[in-house]
Coordinates of C-alpha atoms in Angstrom, one line a residue:
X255 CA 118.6 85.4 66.2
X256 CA 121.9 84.8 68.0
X257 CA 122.6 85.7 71.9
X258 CA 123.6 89.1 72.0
X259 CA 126.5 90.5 73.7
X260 CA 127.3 94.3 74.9
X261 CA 129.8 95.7 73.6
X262 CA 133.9 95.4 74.8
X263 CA 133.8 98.5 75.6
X264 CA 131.4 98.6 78.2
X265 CA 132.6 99.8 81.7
X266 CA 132.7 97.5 84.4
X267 CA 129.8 97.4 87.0
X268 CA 130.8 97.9 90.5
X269 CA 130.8 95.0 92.9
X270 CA 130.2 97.1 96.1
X271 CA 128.2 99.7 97.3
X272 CA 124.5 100.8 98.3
X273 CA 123.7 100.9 94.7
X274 CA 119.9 101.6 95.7
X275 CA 120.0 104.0 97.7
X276 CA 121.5 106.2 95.7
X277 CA 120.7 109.8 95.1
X278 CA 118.1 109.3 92.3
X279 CA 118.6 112.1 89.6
X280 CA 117.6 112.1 86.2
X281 CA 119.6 109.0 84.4
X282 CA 121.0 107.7 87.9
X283 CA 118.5 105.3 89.1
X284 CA 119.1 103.8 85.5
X285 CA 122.9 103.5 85.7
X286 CA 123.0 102.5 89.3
X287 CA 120.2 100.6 90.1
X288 CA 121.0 97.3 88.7
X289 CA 124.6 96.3 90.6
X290 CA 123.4 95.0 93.8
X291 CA 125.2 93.3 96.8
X292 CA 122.3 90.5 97.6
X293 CA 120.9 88.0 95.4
X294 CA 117.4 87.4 94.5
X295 CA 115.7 83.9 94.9
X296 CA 112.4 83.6 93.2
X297 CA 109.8 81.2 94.2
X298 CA 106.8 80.2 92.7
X299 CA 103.8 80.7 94.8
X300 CA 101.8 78.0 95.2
X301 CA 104.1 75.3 94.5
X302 CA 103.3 71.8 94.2
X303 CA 105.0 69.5 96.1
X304 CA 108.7 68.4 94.7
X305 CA 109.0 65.6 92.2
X306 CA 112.3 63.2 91.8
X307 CA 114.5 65.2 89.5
X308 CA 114.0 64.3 86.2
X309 CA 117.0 66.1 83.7
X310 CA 115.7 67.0 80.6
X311 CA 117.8 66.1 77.4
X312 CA 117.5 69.6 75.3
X313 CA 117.3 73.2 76.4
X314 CA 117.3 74.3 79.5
X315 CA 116.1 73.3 83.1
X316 CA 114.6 75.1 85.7
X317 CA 114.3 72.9 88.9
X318 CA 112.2 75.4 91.6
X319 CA 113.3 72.9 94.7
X320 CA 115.5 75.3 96.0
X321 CA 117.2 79.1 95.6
X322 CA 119.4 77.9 92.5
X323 CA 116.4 77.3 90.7
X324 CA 114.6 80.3 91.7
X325 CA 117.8 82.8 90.9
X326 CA 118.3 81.0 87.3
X327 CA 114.3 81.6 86.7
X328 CA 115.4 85.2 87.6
X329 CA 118.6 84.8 85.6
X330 CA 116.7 83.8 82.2
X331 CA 114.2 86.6 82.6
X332 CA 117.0 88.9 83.0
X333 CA 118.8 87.0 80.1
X334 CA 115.9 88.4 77.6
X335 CA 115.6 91.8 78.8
X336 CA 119.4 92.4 78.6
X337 CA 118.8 91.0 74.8
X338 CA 116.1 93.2 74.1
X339 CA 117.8 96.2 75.6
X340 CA 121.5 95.5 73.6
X341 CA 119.5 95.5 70.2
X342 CA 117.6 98.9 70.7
X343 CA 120.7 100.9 71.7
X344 CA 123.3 99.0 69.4
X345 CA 120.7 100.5 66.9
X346 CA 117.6 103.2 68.2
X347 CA 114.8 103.5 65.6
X348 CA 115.0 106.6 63.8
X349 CA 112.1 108.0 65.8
X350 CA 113.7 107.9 69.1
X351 CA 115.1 111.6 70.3
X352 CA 118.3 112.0 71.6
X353 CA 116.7 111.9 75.6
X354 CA 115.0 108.8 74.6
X355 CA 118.5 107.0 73.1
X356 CA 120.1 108.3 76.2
X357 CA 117.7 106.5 78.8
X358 CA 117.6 103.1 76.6
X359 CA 121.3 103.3 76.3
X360 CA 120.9 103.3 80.8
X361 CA 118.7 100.6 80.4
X362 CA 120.7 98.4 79.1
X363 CA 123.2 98.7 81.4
X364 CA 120.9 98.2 84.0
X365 CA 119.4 94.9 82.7
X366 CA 123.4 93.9 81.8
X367 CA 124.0 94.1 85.5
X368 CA 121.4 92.2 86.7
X369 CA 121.6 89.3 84.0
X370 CA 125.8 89.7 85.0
X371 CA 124.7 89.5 89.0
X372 CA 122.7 86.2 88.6
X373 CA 125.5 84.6 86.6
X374 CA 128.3 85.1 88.9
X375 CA 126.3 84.6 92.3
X376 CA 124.8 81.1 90.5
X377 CA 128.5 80.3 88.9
X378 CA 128.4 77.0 88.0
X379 CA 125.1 75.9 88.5
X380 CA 123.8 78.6 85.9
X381 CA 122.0 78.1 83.0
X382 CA 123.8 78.5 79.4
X383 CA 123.0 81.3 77.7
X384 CA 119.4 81.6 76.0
X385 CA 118.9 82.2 72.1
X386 CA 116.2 84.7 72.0
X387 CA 113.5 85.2 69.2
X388 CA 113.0 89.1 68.5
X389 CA 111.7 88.6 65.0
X390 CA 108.1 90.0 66.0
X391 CA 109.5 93.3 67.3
X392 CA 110.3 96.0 64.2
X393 CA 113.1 97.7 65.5
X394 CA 113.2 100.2 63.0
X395 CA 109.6 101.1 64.6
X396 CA 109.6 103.6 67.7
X397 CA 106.1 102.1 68.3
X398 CA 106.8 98.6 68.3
X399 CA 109.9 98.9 70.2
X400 CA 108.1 101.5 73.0
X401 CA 105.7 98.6 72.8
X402 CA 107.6 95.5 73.2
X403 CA 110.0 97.3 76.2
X404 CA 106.2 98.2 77.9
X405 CA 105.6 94.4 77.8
X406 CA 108.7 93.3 78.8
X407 CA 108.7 95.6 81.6
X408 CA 104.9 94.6 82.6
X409 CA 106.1 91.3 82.6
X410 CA 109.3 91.5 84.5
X411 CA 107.4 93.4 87.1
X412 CA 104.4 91.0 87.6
X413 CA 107.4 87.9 88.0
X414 CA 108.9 89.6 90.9
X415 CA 105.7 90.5 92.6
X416 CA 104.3 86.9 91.7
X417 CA 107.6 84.7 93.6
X418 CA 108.0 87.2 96.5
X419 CA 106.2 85.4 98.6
X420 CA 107.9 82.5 98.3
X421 CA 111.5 83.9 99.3
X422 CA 112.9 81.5 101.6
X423 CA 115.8 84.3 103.2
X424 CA 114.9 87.8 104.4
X425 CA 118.2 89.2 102.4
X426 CA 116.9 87.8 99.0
X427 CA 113.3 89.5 100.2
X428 CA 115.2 92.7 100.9
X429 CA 117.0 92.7 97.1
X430 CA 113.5 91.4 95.5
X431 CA 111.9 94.6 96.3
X432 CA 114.7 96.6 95.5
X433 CA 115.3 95.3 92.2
X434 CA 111.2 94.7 91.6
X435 CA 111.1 98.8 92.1
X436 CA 113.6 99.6 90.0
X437 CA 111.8 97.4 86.9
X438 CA 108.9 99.5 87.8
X439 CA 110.2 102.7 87.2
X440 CA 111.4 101.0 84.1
X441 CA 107.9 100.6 83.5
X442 CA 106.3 103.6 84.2
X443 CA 108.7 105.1 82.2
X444 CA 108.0 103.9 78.9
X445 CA 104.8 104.1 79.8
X446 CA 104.6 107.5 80.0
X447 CA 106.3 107.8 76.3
X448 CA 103.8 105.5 75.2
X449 CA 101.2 107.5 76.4
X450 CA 102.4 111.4 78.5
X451 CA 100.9 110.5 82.0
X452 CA 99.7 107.1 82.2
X453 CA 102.1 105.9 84.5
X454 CA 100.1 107.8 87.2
X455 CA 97.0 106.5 86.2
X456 CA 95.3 103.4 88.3
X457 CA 93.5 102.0 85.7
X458 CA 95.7 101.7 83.2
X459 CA 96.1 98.2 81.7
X460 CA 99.5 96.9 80.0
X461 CA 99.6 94.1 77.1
X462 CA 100.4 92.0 80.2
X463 CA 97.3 93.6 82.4
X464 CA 100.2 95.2 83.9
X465 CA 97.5 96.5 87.2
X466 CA 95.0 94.4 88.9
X467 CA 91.4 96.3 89.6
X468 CA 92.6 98.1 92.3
X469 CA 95.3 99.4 90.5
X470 CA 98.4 97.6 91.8
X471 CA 100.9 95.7 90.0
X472 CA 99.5 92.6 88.8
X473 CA 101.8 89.6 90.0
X474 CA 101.7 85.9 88.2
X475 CA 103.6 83.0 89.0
X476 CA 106.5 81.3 86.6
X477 CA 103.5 79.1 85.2
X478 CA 102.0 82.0 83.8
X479 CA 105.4 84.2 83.2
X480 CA 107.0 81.8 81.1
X481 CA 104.6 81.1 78.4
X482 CA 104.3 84.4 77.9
X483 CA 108.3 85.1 77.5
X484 CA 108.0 81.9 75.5
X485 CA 107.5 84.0 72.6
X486 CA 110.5 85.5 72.5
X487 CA 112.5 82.8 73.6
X488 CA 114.1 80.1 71.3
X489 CA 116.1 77.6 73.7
X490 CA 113.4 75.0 75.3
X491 CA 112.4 76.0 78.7
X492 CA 112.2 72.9 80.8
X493 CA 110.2 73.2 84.7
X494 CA 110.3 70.4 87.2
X495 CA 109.3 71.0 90.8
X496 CA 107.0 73.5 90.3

């Protein structure tokens, strides 16, 4: 499957304002949620120590020695959901209501913003563009797309928590957790079309086991975040310095 791209006539994404603080009302905290003024800078917890660069010859590289790599591990995860999120509203399975089309139509432009944010604040140290790999995913299927946005969700959740700790600059802290809850209310929302009401329920376990046994959001580091996005990702994923 090739990159995807939103359409021309998308609007433009504002470059200023408190984006986050928002009033939150119905479709707002989609629209506006994802245009933020700070970057985030993700860091694997429990890195080893750095090793001499080493460039890989094909795909990509992610070298975690510093915020670059970090923001361009953010920047591929955001890459894929903004790919995911293109194809379901260029083309809703039949099964979607007219609510549902609405909020995933949001969504996209929320993930668009944050995969645009990364991009610009990296510039030229930025990754190319990934090739992603939906061909598991039925998007003719309500359930399997419901499904697949649950696990991506799940997933982008527990990367945010799982590099947190690792933020080297208080701003980049202050944007993580902005950004980490809107992806969970992401989550809890198609979790509650999956299921009416599980959001709110502790023990509920995503694909991903989306909640540890005290019911909070699980967090994993890259070396367990990117196998798992592996799947739907064509372009090599190269780590060094992790």
């Amino acid at each position: 499957m090739k990159n995807l791209q939103e359409p021309k006539t998308q609007e433009v994404l504002p470059e200023s304002g408190n984006v986050f603080t928002a009033p939150l009302q119905r479709r707002s905290f989609l629209q506006f949620a994802g245009a933020s003024a700070a970057a985030v800078a993700l860091v694997a917890a429990g890195c080893r120590k750095d090793r001499p660069n080493m460039p890989m010859s094909t795909g990509v590289t992610l070298d975690f020695k510093n915020d670059f790599g970090v923001l361009n591990y953010a920047y591929a995860l955001e890459q894929l959901e903004a790919a995911f999120y293109i194809q379901v509203a260029s083309a809703p399975p039949s099964g979607f209501s007219a609510n549902e089309k609405a909020y995933f139509q949001d969504i996209q432009f929320h993930e668009i913003a944050h995969r645009e944010y990364f991009k610009k604040a990296l510039s030229t140290a930025a990754i190319s563009s990934l090739e992603v790999d939906f061909s598991s995913i039925d998007f003719t299927s309500r359930t399997s797309v419901l499904g697949a946005a649950m696990a991506f969700e799940d997933l982008g959740v527990a990367a945010y928590n799982g590099v947190g700790v690792r933020l080297t600059d208080v701003n980049f802290l202050l944007a993580a957790g902005k950004i980490v809850s809107v992806e969970a209310r992401h989550a809890s929302y198609v979790r509650d079309l999956v299921s009416y009401g599980s959001f709110a329920d502790l023990n509920s376990l995503g694909p991903l086991g989306a909640k540890n046994a005290d019911g909070l959001d699980a967090a994993l580091t890259p070396d367990k975040v990117l196998p798992i996005a592996g799947k739907y990702v064509k372009t090599k994923i190269n780590v060094i310095n992790l």
